[in-house]
Coordinates of C-alpha atoms and ligand atoms in Angstrom, one line a residue:
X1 CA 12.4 52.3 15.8
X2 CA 15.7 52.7 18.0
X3 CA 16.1 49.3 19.4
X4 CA 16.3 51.4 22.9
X5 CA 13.3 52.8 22.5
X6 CA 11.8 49.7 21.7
X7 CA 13.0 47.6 24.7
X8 CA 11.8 50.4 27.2
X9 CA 8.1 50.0 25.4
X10 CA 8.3 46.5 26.2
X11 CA 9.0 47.1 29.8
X12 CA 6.6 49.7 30.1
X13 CA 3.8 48.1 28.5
X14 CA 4.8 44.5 30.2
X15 CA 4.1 46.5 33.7
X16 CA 0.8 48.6 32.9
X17 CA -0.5 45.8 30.8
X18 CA 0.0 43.5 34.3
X19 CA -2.0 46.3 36.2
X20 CA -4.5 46.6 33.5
X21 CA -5.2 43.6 33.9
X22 CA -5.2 43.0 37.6
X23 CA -7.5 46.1 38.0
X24 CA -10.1 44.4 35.3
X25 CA -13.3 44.0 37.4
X26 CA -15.4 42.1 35.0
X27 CA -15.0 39.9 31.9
X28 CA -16.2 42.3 29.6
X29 CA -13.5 45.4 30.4
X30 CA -10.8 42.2 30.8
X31 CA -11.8 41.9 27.0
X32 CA -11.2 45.5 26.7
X33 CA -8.1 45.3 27.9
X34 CA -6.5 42.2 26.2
X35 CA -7.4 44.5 23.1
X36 CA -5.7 47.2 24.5
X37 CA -2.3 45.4 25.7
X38 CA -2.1 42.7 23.2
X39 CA -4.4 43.9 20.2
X40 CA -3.4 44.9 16.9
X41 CA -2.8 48.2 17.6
X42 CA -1.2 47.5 21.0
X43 CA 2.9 49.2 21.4
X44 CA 3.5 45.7 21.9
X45 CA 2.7 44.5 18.4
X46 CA 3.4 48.1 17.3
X47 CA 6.9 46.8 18.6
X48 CA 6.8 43.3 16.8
X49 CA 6.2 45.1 13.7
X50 CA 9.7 46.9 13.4
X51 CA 11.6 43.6 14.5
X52 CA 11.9 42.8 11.0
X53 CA 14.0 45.7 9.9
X54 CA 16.7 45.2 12.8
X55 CA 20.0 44.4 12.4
X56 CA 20.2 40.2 13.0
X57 CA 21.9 39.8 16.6
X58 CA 19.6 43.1 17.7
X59 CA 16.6 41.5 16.0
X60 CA 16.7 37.8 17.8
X61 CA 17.6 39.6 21.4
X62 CA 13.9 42.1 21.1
X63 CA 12.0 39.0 19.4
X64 CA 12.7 37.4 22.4
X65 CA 11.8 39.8 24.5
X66 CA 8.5 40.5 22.9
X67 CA 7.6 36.7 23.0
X68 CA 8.4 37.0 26.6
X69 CA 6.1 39.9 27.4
X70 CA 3.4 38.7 25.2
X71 CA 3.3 35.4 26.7
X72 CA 3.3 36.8 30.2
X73 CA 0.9 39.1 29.8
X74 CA -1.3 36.8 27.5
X75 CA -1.1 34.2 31.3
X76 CA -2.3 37.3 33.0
X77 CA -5.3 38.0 31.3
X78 CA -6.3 34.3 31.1
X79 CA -5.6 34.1 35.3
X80 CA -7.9 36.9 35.7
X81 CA -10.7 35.1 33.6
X82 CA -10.2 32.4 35.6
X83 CA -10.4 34.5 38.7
X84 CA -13.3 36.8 37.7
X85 CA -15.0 33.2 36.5
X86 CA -14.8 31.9 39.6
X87 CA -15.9 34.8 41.0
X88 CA -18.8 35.1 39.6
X89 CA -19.6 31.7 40.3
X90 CA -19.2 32.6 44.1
X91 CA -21.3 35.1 43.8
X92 CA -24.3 33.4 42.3
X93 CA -23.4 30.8 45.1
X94 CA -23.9 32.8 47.7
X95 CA -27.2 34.6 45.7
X96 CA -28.6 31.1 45.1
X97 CA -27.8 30.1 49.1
X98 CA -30.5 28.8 50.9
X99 CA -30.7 29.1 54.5
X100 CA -31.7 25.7 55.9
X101 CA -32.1 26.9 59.4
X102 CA -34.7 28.6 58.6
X103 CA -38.9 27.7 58.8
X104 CA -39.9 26.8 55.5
X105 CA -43.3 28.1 53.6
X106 CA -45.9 25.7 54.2
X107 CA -47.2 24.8 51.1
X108 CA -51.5 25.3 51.3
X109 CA -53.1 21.7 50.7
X110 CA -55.8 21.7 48.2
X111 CA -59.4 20.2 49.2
X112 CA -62.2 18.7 47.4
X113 CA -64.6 20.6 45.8
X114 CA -68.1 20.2 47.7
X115 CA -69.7 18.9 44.8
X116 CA -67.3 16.4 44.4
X117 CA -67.7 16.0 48.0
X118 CA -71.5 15.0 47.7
X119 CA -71.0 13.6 44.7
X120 CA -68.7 10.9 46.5
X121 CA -70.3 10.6 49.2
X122 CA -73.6 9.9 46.9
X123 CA -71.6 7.5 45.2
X124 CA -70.2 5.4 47.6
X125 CA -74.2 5.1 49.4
X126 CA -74.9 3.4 46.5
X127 CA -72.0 1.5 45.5
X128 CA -72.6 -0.1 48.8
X129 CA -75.5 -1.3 48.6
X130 CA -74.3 -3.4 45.1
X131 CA -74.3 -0.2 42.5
X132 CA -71.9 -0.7 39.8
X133 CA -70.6 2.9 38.3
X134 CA -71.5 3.4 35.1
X135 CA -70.3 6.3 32.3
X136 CA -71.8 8.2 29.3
X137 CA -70.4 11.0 27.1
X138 CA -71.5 15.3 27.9
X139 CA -72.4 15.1 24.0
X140 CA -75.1 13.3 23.1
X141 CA -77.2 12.0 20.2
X142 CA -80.8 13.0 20.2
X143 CA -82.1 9.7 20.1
X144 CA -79.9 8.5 23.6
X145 CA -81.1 11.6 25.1
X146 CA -84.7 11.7 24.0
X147 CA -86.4 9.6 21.6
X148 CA -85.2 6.3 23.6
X149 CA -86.1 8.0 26.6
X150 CA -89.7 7.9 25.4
X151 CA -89.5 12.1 24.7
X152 CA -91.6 12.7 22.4
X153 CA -90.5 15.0 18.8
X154 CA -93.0 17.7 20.7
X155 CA -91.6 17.7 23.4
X156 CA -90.5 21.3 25.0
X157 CA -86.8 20.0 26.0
X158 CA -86.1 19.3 22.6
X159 CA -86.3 22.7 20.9
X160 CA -83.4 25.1 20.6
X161 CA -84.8 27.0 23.4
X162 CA -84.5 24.3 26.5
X163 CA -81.3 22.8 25.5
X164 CA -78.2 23.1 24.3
X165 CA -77.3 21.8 20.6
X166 CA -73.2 21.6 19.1
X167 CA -73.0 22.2 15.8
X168 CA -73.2 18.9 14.4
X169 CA -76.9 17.7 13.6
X170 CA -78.4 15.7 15.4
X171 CA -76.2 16.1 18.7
X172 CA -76.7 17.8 22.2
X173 CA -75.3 18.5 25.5
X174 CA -77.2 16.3 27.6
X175 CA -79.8 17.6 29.4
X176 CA -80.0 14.9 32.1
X177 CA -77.5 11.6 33.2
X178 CA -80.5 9.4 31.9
X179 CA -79.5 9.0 28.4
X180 CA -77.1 6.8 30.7
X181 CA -79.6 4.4 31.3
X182 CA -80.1 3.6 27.4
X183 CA -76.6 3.0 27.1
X184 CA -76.2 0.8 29.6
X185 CA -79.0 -1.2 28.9
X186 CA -77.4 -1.3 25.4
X187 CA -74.6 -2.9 26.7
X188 CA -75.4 -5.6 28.5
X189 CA -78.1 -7.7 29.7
X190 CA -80.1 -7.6 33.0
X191 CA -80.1 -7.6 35.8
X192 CA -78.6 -4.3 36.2
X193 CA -78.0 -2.1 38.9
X194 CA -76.4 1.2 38.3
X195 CA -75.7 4.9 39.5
X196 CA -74.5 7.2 36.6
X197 CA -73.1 10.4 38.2
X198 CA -72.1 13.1 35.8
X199 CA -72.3 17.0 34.2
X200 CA -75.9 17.8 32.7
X201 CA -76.8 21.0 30.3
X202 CA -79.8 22.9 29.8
X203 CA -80.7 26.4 28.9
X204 CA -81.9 27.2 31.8
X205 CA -82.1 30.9 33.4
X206 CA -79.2 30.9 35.9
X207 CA -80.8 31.6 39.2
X208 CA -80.2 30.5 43.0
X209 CA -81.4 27.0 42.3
X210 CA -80.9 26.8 38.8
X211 CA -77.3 26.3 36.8
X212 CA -76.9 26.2 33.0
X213 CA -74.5 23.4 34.0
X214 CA -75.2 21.1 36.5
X215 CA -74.7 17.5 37.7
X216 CA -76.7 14.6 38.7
X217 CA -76.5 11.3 39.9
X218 CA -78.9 9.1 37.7
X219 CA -79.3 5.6 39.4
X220 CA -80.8 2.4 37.5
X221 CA -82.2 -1.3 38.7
X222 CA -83.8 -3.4 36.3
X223 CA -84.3 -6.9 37.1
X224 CA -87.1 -9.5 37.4
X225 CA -90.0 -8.4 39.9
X226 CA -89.0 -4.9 41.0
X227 CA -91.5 -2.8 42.4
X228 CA -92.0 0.9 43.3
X229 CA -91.7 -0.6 47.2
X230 CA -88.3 -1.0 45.9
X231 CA -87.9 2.1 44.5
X232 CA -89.1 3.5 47.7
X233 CA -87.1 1.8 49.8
X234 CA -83.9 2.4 47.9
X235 CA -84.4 6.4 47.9
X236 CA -85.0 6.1 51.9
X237 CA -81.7 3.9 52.8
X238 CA -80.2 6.6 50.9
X239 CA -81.5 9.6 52.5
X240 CA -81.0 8.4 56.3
X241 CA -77.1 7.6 55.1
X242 CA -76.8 10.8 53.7
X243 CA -78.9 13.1 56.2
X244 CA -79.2 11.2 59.3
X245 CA -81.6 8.1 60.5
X246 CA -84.6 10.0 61.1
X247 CA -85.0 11.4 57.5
X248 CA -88.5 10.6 55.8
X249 CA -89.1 10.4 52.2
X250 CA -91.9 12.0 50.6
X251 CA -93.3 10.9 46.9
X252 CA -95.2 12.9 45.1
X253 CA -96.7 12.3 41.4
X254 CA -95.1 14.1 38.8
X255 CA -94.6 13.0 34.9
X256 CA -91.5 12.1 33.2
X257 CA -92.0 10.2 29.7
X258 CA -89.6 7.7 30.6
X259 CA -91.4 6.1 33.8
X260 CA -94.8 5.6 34.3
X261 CA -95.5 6.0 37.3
X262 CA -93.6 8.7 37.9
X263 CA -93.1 10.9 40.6
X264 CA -91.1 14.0 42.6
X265 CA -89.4 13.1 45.7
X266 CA -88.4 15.0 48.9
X267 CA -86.9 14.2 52.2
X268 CA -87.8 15.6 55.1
X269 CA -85.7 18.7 56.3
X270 CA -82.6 17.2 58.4
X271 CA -82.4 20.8 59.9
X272 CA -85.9 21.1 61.0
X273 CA -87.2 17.3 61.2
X274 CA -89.9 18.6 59.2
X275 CA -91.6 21.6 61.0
X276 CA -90.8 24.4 58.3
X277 CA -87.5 26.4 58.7
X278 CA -85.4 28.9 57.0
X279 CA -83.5 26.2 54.9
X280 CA -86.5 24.3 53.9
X281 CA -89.4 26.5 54.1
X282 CA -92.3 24.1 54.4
X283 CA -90.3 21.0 56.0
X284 CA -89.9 19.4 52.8
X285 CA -86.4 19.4 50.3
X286 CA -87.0 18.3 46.9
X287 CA -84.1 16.2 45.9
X288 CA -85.1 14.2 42.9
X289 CA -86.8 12.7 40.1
X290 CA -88.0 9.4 40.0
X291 CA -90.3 6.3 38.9
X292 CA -90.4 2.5 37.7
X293 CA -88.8 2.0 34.0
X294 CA -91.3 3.0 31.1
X295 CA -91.9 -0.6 29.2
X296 CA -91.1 1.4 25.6
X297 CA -87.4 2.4 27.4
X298 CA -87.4 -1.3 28.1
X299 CA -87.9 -2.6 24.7
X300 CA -85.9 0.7 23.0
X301 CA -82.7 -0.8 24.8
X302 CA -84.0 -4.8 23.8
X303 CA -84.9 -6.0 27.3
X304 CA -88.6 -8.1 27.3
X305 CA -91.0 -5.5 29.4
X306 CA -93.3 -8.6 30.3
X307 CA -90.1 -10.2 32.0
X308 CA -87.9 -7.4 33.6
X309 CA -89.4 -4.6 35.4
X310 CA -87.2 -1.5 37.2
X311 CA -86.8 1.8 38.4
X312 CA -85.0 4.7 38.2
X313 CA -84.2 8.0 39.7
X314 CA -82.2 11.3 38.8
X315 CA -80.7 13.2 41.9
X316 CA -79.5 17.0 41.5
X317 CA -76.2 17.5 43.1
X318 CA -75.5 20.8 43.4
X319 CA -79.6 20.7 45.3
X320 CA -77.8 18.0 47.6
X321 CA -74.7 20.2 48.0
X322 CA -76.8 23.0 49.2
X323 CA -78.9 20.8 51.7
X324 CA -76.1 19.3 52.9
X325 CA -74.0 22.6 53.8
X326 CA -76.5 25.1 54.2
X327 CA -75.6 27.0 50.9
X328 CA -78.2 29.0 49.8
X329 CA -77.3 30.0 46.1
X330 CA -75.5 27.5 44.0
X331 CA -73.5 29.7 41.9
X332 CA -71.2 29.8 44.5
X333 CA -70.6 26.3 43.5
X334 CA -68.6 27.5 40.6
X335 CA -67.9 30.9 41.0
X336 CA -64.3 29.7 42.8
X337 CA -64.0 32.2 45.4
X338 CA -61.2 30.6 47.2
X339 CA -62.9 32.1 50.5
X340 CA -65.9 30.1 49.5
X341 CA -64.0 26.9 48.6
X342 CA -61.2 26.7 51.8
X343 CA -64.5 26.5 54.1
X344 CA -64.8 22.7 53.0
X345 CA -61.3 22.0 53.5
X346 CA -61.3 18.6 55.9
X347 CA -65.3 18.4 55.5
X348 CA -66.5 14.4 54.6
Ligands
LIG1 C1 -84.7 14.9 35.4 O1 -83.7 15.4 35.0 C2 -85.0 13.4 35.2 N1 -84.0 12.9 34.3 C3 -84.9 12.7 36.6 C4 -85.4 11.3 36.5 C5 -84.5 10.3 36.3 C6 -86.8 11.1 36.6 C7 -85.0 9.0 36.2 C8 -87.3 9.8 36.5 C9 -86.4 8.7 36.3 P1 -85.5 17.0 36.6 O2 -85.5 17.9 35.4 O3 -86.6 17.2 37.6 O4 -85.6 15.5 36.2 O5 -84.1 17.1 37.3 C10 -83.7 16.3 38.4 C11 -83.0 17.1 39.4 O6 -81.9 17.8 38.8 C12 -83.8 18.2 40.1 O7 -84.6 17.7 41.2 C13 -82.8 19.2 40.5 O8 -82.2 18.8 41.7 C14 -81.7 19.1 39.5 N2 -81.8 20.1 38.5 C15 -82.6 20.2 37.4 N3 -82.4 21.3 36.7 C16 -81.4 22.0 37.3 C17 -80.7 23.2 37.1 N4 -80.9 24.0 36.0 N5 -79.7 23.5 37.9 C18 -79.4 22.7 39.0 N6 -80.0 21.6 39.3 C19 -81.0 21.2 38.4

């Protein structure tokens, strides 16, 4: 190459490789263009290449000046990364940019569920008047949840068909929070007074008052000379704290193998006062099962029947729930309709 020609390429290629460069918009054509102006098959190297074969004083003068022009324009490109860096960073910046003058979104505050709501508000009746809280597992063995509870191997809650078995032999979701009474007994000695809210199973039809899974609050006293008046006057503290002073109790017998005597109970309607009304129908709300502690439960769990005598009682929630708000199909319980749910929001 005529070392003429080769200086003018230089030149030439110093000054569009600058503009190349400056007019690169984005990192990847700036890439494209470092190829293009300083890549292997750039005039410049082109250039560099016939150096070799050029007489000595013509040879150092066009090395130099290719050094000079690579070097320049390799500063170029690595400016305009820095620019087109920096400019992206600006630009995410300003995407990102959050204007603090304006209102923020008010986040929505969550509420209790109703039934934890009752459930609570069940709990803490109870608790005050000396209840401890006491805990049992949603799987259960047969012999906590029946056989210990006096129910006999013919009894109907103990086939397939009227509960709910895993698949482990022998073992059950429990079909009512008084298994809980066994194992607290088991655990320590009397006196005891407890309430043992919790989930429940049973194959039941799902209807308006009936869930496959429900929840009850199972409450316990054994201790020396309790009596049904006890009993009775337990259940009506309860009912006035939960639907107002005026609320009567009514006991009605009913069997359950683990108490004897046993009976149904039902307060009187808190909407009505008694007189029959849409919510209650005959003035009456059924709320519970109940009765004094079967002596066989008391000597199943080791506690002398002659000596300790107590009571017990088994309150549906989701049936207090619905008293207590005027619902009149429990399913909504669980069906989580938000527009269902935000109506408790701030209730006690
Ligand atoms: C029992 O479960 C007894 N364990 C109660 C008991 C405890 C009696 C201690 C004596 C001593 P019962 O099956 O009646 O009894 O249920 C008690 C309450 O649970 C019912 O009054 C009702 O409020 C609620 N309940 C029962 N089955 C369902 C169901 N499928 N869905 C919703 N609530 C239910």
């Amino acid at each position: 190459m005529d070392p003429s020609d080769a200086r003018r390429i230089l030149e030439e290629e110093r000054a569009r490789g600058r503009a190349l460069i400056g007019r690169a918009g984005s990192i990847e054509e700036l890439d494209r263009t470092k190829t293009g102006v300083l890549g292997r098959k750039a005039p410049v190297s082109e250039v560099q290449r016939t150096i070799g074969s050029l007489p000595e004083d013509e040879r150092r003068e066009l090395g130099r000046l290719t050094n000079e022009v690579l070097a320049e324009l390799r500063a170029e490109v690595e400016n305009r990364r820095a620019e087109l860096e920096g400019g992206a960073d600006a630009e995410l910046l300003s995407a990102d940019a959050v204007d603090v003058t304006l209102s923020g979104r008010r986040p929505r505050p969550g509420s209790f569920h109703p039934l934890t709501l009752v459930e609570d508000r069940m709990v803490d009746v109870f608790t005050r008047m000396g209840y401890r809280v006491a805990e049992g597992p949603e799987i259960e063995d047969e012999w906590h949840n029946f056989e210990a509870l006096n129910i006999p191997p013919d009894h109907p809650a103990r086939t397939m068909k009227d509960s709910l078995y895993v698949d482990v032999p022998g073992m059950l979701l429990r079909t009512e929070t008084s298994a809980v009474q066994i194992r607290t007994m088991q655990s320590q000695a009397p006196p005891v007074y407890v309430v043992a809210p919790g989930r429940t199973y049973r194959r039941d039809t799902p209807d308006a008052t009936h869930g496959t899974v429900f929840h009850q609050v199972e409450g316990l006293a054994v201790d020396e000379g309790i009596s049904f008046a006890d009993l009775r006057g337990t259940l009506e503290a309860f009912a006035r704290e939960l639907f107002g002073t005026n609320t009567r109790v009514r006991m009605t017998p009913d069997y359950f193998p683990f108490v004897e005597p046993g009976c149904q109970v039902a307060v009187s309607c808190f909407v009505c006062d008694g007189a029959g009304c849409r919510v209650c129908g005959n003035g009456w709300i059924e709320l519970l099962g109940a009765g004094m502690v079967h002596p066989k439960v008391l000597e199943n769990c080791g506690y002398d029947s002659e000596r300790y005598t107590g009571f017990a009682f088994g309150i549906g929630i989701e049936r207090v729930a619905m008293v207590r708000y005027g619902v009149n199909d429990l399913r909504l319980f669980v069906e989580g309709d938000v527009r269902f749910l935000e109506q408790f929001e701030g209730v006690a």
